[in-house]
mmCIF file of C-alpha atoms in Angstrom:
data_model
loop_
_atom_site.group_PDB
_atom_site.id
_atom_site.type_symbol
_atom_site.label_atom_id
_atom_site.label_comp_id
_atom_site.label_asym_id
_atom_site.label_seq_id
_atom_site.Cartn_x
_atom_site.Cartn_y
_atom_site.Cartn_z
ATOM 1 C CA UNK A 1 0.000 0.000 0.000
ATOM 2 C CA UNK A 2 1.939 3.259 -0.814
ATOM 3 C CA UNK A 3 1.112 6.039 1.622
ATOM 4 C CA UNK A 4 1.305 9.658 0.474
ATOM 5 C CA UNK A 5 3.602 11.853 2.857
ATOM 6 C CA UNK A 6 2.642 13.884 5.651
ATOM 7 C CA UNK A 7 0.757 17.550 4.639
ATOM 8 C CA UNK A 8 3.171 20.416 6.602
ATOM 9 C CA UNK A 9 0.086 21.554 7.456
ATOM 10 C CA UNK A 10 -0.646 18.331 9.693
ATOM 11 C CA UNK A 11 2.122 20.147 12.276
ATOM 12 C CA UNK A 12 -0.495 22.981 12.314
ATOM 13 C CA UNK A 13 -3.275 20.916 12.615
ATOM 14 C CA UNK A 14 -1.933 19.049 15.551
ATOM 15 C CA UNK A 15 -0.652 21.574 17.284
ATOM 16 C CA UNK A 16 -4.215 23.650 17.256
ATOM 17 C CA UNK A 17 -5.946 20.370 18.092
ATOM 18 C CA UNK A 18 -3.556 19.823 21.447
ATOM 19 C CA UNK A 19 -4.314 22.992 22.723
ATOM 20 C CA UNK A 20 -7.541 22.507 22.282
ATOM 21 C CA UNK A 21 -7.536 19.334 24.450
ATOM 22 C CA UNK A 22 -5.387 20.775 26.931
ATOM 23 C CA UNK A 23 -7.362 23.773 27.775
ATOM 24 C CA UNK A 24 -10.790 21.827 27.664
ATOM 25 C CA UNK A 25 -8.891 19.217 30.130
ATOM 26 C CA UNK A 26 -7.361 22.140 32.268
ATOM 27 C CA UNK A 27 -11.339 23.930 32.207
ATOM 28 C CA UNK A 28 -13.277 20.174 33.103
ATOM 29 C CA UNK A 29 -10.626 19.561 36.521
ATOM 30 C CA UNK A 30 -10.777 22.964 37.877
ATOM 31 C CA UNK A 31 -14.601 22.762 37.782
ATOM 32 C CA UNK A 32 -14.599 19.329 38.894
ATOM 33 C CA UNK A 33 -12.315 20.258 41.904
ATOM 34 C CA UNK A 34 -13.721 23.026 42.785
ATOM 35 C CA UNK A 35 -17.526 21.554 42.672
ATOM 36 C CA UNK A 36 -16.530 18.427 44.450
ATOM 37 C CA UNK A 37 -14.348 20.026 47.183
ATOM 38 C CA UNK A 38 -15.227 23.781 47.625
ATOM 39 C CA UNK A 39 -17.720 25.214 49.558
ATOM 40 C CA UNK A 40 -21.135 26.731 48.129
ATOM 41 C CA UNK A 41 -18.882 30.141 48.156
ATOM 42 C CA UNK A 42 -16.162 28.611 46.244
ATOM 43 C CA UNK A 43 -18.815 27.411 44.297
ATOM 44 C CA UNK A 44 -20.261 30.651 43.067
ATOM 45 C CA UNK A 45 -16.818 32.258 42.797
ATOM 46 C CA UNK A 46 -16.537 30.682 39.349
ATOM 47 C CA UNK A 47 -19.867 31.948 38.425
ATOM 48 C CA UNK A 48 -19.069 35.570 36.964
ATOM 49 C CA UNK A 49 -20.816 38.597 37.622
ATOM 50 C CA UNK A 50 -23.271 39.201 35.015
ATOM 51 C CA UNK A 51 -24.575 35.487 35.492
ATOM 52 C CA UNK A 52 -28.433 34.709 34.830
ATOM 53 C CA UNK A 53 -29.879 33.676 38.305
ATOM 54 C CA UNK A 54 -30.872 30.355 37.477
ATOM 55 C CA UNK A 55 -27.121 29.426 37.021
ATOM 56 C CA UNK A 56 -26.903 31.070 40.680
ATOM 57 C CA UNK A 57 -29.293 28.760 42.472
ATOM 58 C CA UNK A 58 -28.061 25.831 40.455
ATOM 59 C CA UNK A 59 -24.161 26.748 40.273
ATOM 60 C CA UNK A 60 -22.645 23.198 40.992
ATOM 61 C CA UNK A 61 -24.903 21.385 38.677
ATOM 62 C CA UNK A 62 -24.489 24.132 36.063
ATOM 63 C CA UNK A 63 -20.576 24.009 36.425
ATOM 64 C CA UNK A 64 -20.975 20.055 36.549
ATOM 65 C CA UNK A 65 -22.593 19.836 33.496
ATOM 66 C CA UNK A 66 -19.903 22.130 31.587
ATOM 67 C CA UNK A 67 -17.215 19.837 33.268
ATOM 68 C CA UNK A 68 -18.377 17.036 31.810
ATOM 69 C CA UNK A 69 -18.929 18.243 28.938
ATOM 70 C CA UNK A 70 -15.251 20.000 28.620
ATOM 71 C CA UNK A 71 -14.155 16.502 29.757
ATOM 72 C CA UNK A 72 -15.866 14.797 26.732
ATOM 73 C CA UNK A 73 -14.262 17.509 24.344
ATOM 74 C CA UNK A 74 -10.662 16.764 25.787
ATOM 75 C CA UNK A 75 -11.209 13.359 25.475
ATOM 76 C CA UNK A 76 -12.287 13.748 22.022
ATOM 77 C CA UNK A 77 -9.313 16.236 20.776
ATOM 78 C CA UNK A 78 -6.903 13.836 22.706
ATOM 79 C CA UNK A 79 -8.427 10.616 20.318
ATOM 80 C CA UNK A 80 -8.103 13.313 17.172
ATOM 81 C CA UNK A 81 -4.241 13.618 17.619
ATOM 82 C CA UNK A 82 -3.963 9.793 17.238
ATOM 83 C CA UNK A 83 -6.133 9.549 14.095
ATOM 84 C CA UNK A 84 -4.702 13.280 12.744
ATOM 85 C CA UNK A 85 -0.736 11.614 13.158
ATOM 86 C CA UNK A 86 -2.334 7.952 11.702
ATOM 87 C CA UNK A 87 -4.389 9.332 9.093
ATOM 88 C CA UNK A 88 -7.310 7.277 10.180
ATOM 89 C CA UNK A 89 -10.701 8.078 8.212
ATOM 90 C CA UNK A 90 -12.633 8.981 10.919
ATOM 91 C CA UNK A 91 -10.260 11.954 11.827
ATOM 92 C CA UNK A 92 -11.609 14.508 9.133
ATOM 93 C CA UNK A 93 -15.329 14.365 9.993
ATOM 94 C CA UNK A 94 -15.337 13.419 13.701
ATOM 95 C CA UNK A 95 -12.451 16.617 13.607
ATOM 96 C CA UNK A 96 -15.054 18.816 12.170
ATOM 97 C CA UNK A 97 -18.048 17.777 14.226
ATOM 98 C CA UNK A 98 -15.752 18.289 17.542
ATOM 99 C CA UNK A 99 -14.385 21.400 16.262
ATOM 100 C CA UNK A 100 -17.920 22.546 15.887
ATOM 101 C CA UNK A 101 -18.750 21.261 19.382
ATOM 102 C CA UNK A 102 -16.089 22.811 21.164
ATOM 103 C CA UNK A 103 -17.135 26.084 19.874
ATOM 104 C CA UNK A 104 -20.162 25.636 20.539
ATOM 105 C CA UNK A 105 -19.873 24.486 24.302
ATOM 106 C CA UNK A 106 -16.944 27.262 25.164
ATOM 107 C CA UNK A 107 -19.361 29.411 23.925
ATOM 108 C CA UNK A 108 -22.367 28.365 25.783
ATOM 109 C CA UNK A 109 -20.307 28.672 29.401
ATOM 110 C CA UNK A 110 -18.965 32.371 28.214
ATOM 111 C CA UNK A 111 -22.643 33.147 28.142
ATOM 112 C CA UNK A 112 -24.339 30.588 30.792
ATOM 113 C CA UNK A 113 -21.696 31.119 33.276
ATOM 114 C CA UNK A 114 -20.082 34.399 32.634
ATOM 115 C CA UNK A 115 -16.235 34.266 33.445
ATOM 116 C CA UNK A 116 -14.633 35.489 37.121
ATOM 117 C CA UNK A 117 -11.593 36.808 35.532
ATOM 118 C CA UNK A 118 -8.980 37.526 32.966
ATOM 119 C CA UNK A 119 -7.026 33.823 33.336
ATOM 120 C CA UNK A 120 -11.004 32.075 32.346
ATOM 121 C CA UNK A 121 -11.894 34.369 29.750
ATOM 122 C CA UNK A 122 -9.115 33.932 28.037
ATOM 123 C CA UNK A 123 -9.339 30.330 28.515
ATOM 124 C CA UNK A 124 -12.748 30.512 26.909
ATOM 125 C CA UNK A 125 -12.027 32.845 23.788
ATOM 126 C CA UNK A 126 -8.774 30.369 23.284
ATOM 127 C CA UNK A 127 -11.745 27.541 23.168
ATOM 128 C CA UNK A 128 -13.263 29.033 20.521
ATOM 129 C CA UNK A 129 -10.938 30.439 18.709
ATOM 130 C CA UNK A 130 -8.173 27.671 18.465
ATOM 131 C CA UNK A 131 -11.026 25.169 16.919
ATOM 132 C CA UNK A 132 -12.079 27.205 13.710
ATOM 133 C CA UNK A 133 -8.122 26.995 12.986
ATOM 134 C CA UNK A 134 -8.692 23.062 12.893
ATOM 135 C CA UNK A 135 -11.215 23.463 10.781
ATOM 136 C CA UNK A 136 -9.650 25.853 8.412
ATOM 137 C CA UNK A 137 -6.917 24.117 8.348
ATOM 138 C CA UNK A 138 -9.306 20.917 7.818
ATOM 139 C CA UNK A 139 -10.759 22.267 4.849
ATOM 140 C CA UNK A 140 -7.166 22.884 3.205
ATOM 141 C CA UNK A 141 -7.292 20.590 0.328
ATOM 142 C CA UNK A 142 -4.020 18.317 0.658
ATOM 143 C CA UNK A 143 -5.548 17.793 4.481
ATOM 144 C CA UNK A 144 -8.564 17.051 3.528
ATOM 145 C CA UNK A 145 -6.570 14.521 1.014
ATOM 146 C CA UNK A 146 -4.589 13.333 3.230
ATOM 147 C CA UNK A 147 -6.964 12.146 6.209
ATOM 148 C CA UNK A 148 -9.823 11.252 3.062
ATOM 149 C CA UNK A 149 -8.003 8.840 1.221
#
């Protein structure tokens, strides 16, 4: 079976894609910590300012929903590395579709939970911005080649 070489790109790719499961790791433990060993006041000290009520009254299952859900993106970016570095056929789709999700779900705590400083709103805006790189780089055509064929 001949095997076409590596896109340069795919160092791009990768490196986006790590990040990306990094910070949604880092983001899923700190809430996880912090919901299963604070207090109700460390609790709502990750809940920003400008946060709906609702999210108030229901901080730790709020913040334990977005954990596991960060955790599930991590998880997912960690399992894209293998198949971006192996080629697998899966990569390109599932890469979009989690690329799409992470946006989506960084997004949806900037606005649910509001941030409680600079350090976790730049984590967030990192979380959305670092996966529409993957999936312009995605879309480049030898990528899409490469992980397609």
């Amino acid at each position: 079976m001949v095997r076409k070489r590596r896109p340069y790109d795919l160092i791009y790719l990768m490196t986006f894609e790590f990040l990306v499961s990094i910070l949604a790791f880092y983001s899923s433990v700190i809430m996880i910590v912090v919901v299963g060993t604070g207090t109700e006041v460390d609790v709502l000290d990750m809940i920003g300012p400008d946060a709906a009520s609702w999210v108030v009254d229901n901080a730790s299952q709020v913040l334990t929903v977005f954990s596991v859900a960060f955790m599930v993106m991590a998880l997912l970016s960690f399992l894209l590395l293998w198949g971006f570095l192996r080629a697998k056929s899966f990569a390109w789709t599932v890469g979009i579709a989690a690329s799409v999700a992470t946006t989506v779900v960084a997004l949806a705590a900037i606005l649910t939970i509001g941030y409680d400083g600079t350090q976790t709103f730049l984590r967030y805006v990192i979380l959305v911005i670092a996966p529409m790189f993957v999936i312009y780089i995605l879309m480049r055509r030898d990528i899409k080649a490469y992980l397609t064929q």
